[in-house]
mmCIF file of C-alpha atoms in Angstrom:
data_model
loop_
_atom_site.group_PDB
_atom_site.id
_atom_site.type_symbol
_atom_site.label_atom_id
_atom_site.label_comp_id
_atom_site.label_asym_id
_atom_site.label_seq_id
_atom_site.Cartn_x
_atom_site.Cartn_y
_atom_site.Cartn_z
ATOM 1 C CA VAL A 154 101.164 135.389 109.921
ATOM 2 C CA GLN A 155 103.856 135.230 112.566
ATOM 3 C CA LEU A 156 107.220 133.651 111.821
ATOM 4 C CA GLN A 157 109.792 132.373 114.305
ATOM 5 C CA ALA A 158 113.228 131.442 113.019
ATOM 6 C CA SER A 159 115.622 129.257 114.964
ATOM 7 C CA GLY A 160 118.626 126.998 114.563
ATOM 8 C CA GLY A 161 121.439 129.470 114.134
ATOM 9 C CA GLY A 162 124.731 129.208 115.931
ATOM 10 C CA LEU A 163 128.487 129.016 115.690
ATOM 11 C CA VAL A 164 129.899 126.359 113.391
ATOM 12 C CA GLN A 165 133.318 125.623 111.952
ATOM 13 C CA PRO A 166 133.961 125.927 108.218
ATOM 14 C CA GLY A 167 132.722 122.813 106.471
ATOM 15 C CA GLY A 168 130.105 122.209 109.116
ATOM 16 C CA SER A 169 126.323 122.085 108.897
ATOM 17 C CA LEU A 170 123.317 123.775 110.436
ATOM 18 C CA ARG A 171 119.601 123.441 109.891
ATOM 19 C CA LEU A 172 117.477 126.521 110.259
ATOM 20 C CA SER A 173 113.782 126.235 111.006
ATOM 21 C CA CYS A 174 111.019 128.765 110.641
ATOM 22 C CA ALA A 175 107.779 127.980 112.405
ATOM 23 C CA THR A 176 104.698 129.945 111.465
ATOM 24 C CA SER A 177 101.362 130.594 113.048
ATOM 25 C CA GLY A 178 98.025 130.476 111.325
ATOM 26 C CA ARG A 179 96.301 128.013 109.054
ATOM 27 C CA THR A 180 97.340 129.704 105.809
ATOM 28 C CA PHE A 181 100.987 128.592 105.790
ATOM 29 C CA SER A 182 100.431 126.319 102.811
ATOM 30 C CA MET A 183 99.302 129.287 100.712
ATOM 31 C CA TYR A 184 102.626 131.129 100.927
ATOM 32 C CA THR A 185 105.927 130.983 99.189
ATOM 33 C CA MET A 186 108.537 130.866 101.925
ATOM 34 C CA GLY A 187 111.935 132.467 101.575
ATOM 35 C CA TRP A 188 115.206 132.722 103.421
ATOM 36 C CA PHE A 189 117.237 135.910 103.322
ATOM 37 C CA ARG A 190 120.482 136.860 105.002
ATOM 38 C CA GLN A 191 122.305 140.023 105.896
ATOM 39 C CA ALA A 192 125.942 140.255 106.845
ATOM 40 C CA PRO A 193 127.402 143.276 108.662
ATOM 41 C CA GLY A 194 127.924 146.131 106.251
ATOM 42 C CA LYS A 195 126.227 144.295 103.386
ATOM 43 C CA GLU A 196 122.831 144.470 101.791
ATOM 44 C CA ARG A 197 120.190 141.878 102.484
ATOM 45 C CA GLU A 198 120.491 138.939 100.103
ATOM 46 C CA GLY A 199 117.896 136.439 98.980
ATOM 47 C CA VAL A 200 119.208 132.951 99.667
ATOM 48 C CA SER A 201 116.449 130.515 98.755
ATOM 49 C CA CYS A 202 112.714 130.189 98.387
ATOM 50 C CA ILE A 203 110.173 127.415 98.019
ATOM 51 C CA SER A 204 106.728 127.544 96.480
ATOM 52 C CA SER A 205 103.577 126.990 98.504
ATOM 53 C CA SER A 206 103.304 123.375 97.328
ATOM 54 C CA GLY A 207 107.009 122.729 97.671
ATOM 55 C CA THR A 208 107.397 121.795 94.019
ATOM 56 C CA ARG A 209 109.508 124.820 93.011
ATOM 57 C CA THR A 210 112.669 126.018 94.649
ATOM 58 C CA TYR A 211 115.231 128.711 93.988
ATOM 59 C CA TYR A 212 118.787 129.120 95.252
ATOM 60 C CA THR A 213 121.162 131.970 94.829
ATOM 61 C CA ASP A 214 124.315 130.865 93.031
ATOM 62 C CA SER A 215 126.587 131.051 96.047
ATOM 63 C CA VAL A 216 124.638 128.378 97.947
ATOM 64 C CA LYS A 217 123.668 125.992 95.154
ATOM 65 C CA GLY A 218 124.701 122.451 95.950
ATOM 66 C CA ARG A 219 125.257 123.284 99.616
ATOM 67 C CA PHE A 220 121.884 124.502 100.915
ATOM 68 C CA THR A 221 118.525 122.744 100.673
ATOM 69 C CA ILE A 222 115.194 124.348 101.388
ATOM 70 C CA SER A 223 112.171 122.265 102.336
ATOM 71 C CA ARG A 224 108.820 122.675 103.990
ATOM 72 C CA ASP A 225 106.357 120.644 105.997
ATOM 73 C CA ASN A 226 102.923 122.127 105.509
ATOM 74 C CA ALA A 227 101.458 119.858 108.178
ATOM 75 C CA LYS A 228 103.825 121.418 110.709
ATOM 76 C CA ASN A 229 103.664 124.955 109.281
ATOM 77 C CA THR A 230 107.448 124.962 109.131
ATOM 78 C CA VAL A 231 110.092 125.695 106.524
ATOM 79 C CA TYR A 232 113.677 124.505 106.815
ATOM 80 C CA LEU A 233 117.029 125.482 105.407
ATOM 81 C CA GLN A 234 119.638 122.741 105.585
ATOM 82 C CA MET A 235 123.062 124.331 105.226
ATOM 83 C CA ASN A 236 126.042 122.102 104.516
ATOM 84 C CA SER A 237 129.687 122.819 103.707
ATOM 85 C CA LEU A 238 129.384 126.161 105.418
ATOM 86 C CA LYS A 239 131.900 128.867 104.641
ATOM 87 C CA PRO A 240 132.899 132.011 106.536
ATOM 88 C CA ASP A 241 131.127 134.016 103.822
ATOM 89 C CA ASP A 242 127.858 132.426 104.955
ATOM 90 C CA THR A 243 128.101 134.318 108.233
ATOM 91 C CA ALA A 244 125.034 136.523 108.539
ATOM 92 C CA VAL A 245 121.728 136.999 110.250
ATOM 93 C CA TYR A 246 119.244 134.749 108.482
ATOM 94 C CA TYR A 247 115.595 135.724 108.142
ATOM 95 C CA CYS A 248 112.584 133.754 106.984
ATOM 96 C CA ALA A 249 109.724 135.453 105.217
ATOM 97 C CA ALA A 250 106.412 134.709 103.504
ATOM 98 C CA ALA A 251 105.137 135.925 100.146
ATOM 99 C CA SER A 252 101.954 135.368 98.170
ATOM 100 C CA SER A 253 103.810 134.529 94.969
ATOM 101 C CA PHE A 254 106.951 132.631 93.968
ATOM 102 C CA THR A 255 109.625 135.294 94.116
ATOM 103 C CA MET A 256 112.987 136.112 95.628
ATOM 104 C CA THR A 257 112.269 139.855 95.645
ATOM 105 C CA ALA A 258 112.368 140.994 99.252
ATOM 106 C CA GLY A 259 109.833 143.748 98.700
ATOM 107 C CA GLN A 260 107.196 141.187 97.789
ATOM 108 C CA TYR A 261 107.486 139.399 101.103
ATOM 109 C CA ALA A 262 104.772 140.677 103.409
ATOM 110 C CA TYR A 263 105.706 138.802 106.557
ATOM 111 C CA TRP A 264 109.095 138.493 108.211
ATOM 112 C CA GLY A 265 110.450 136.651 111.177
ATOM 113 C CA GLN A 266 113.149 137.810 113.515
ATOM 114 C CA GLY A 267 116.628 136.840 112.474
ATOM 115 C CA THR A 268 118.802 134.009 113.657
ATOM 116 C CA GLN A 269 122.563 134.488 113.707
ATOM 117 C CA VAL A 270 124.768 132.076 111.791
ATOM 118 C CA THR A 271 128.499 132.405 112.391
ATOM 119 C CA VAL A 272 130.989 130.267 110.498
ATOM 120 C CA SER A 273 134.405 130.509 112.035
ATOM 121 C CA SER A 274 137.248 128.363 113.236
#
């Protein structure tokens, strides 16, 4: 499974971005998809994940109510809509695929390259 993340950029505080993660292969619908982020000097953090069917989602507390994860299994793509962005959201964001519903990074077997999100005025 190959993953390609996109959609990052520079946005002002309070702004919005939508990240996309396109995947190859016909097994996309079998995987839980997750978004992680890593800021300079900080550990990687699990942000959100969505089950293979899209019926279960998880958000870390700091993004609840602001971020929405979704997936389109017909397009083999997972999205992360980020609203009300804050400077603390600045990080490299990674998408990843796991065979079970989890936010534990070590259980994600496939990772995409990161996309930079910078929130600054």
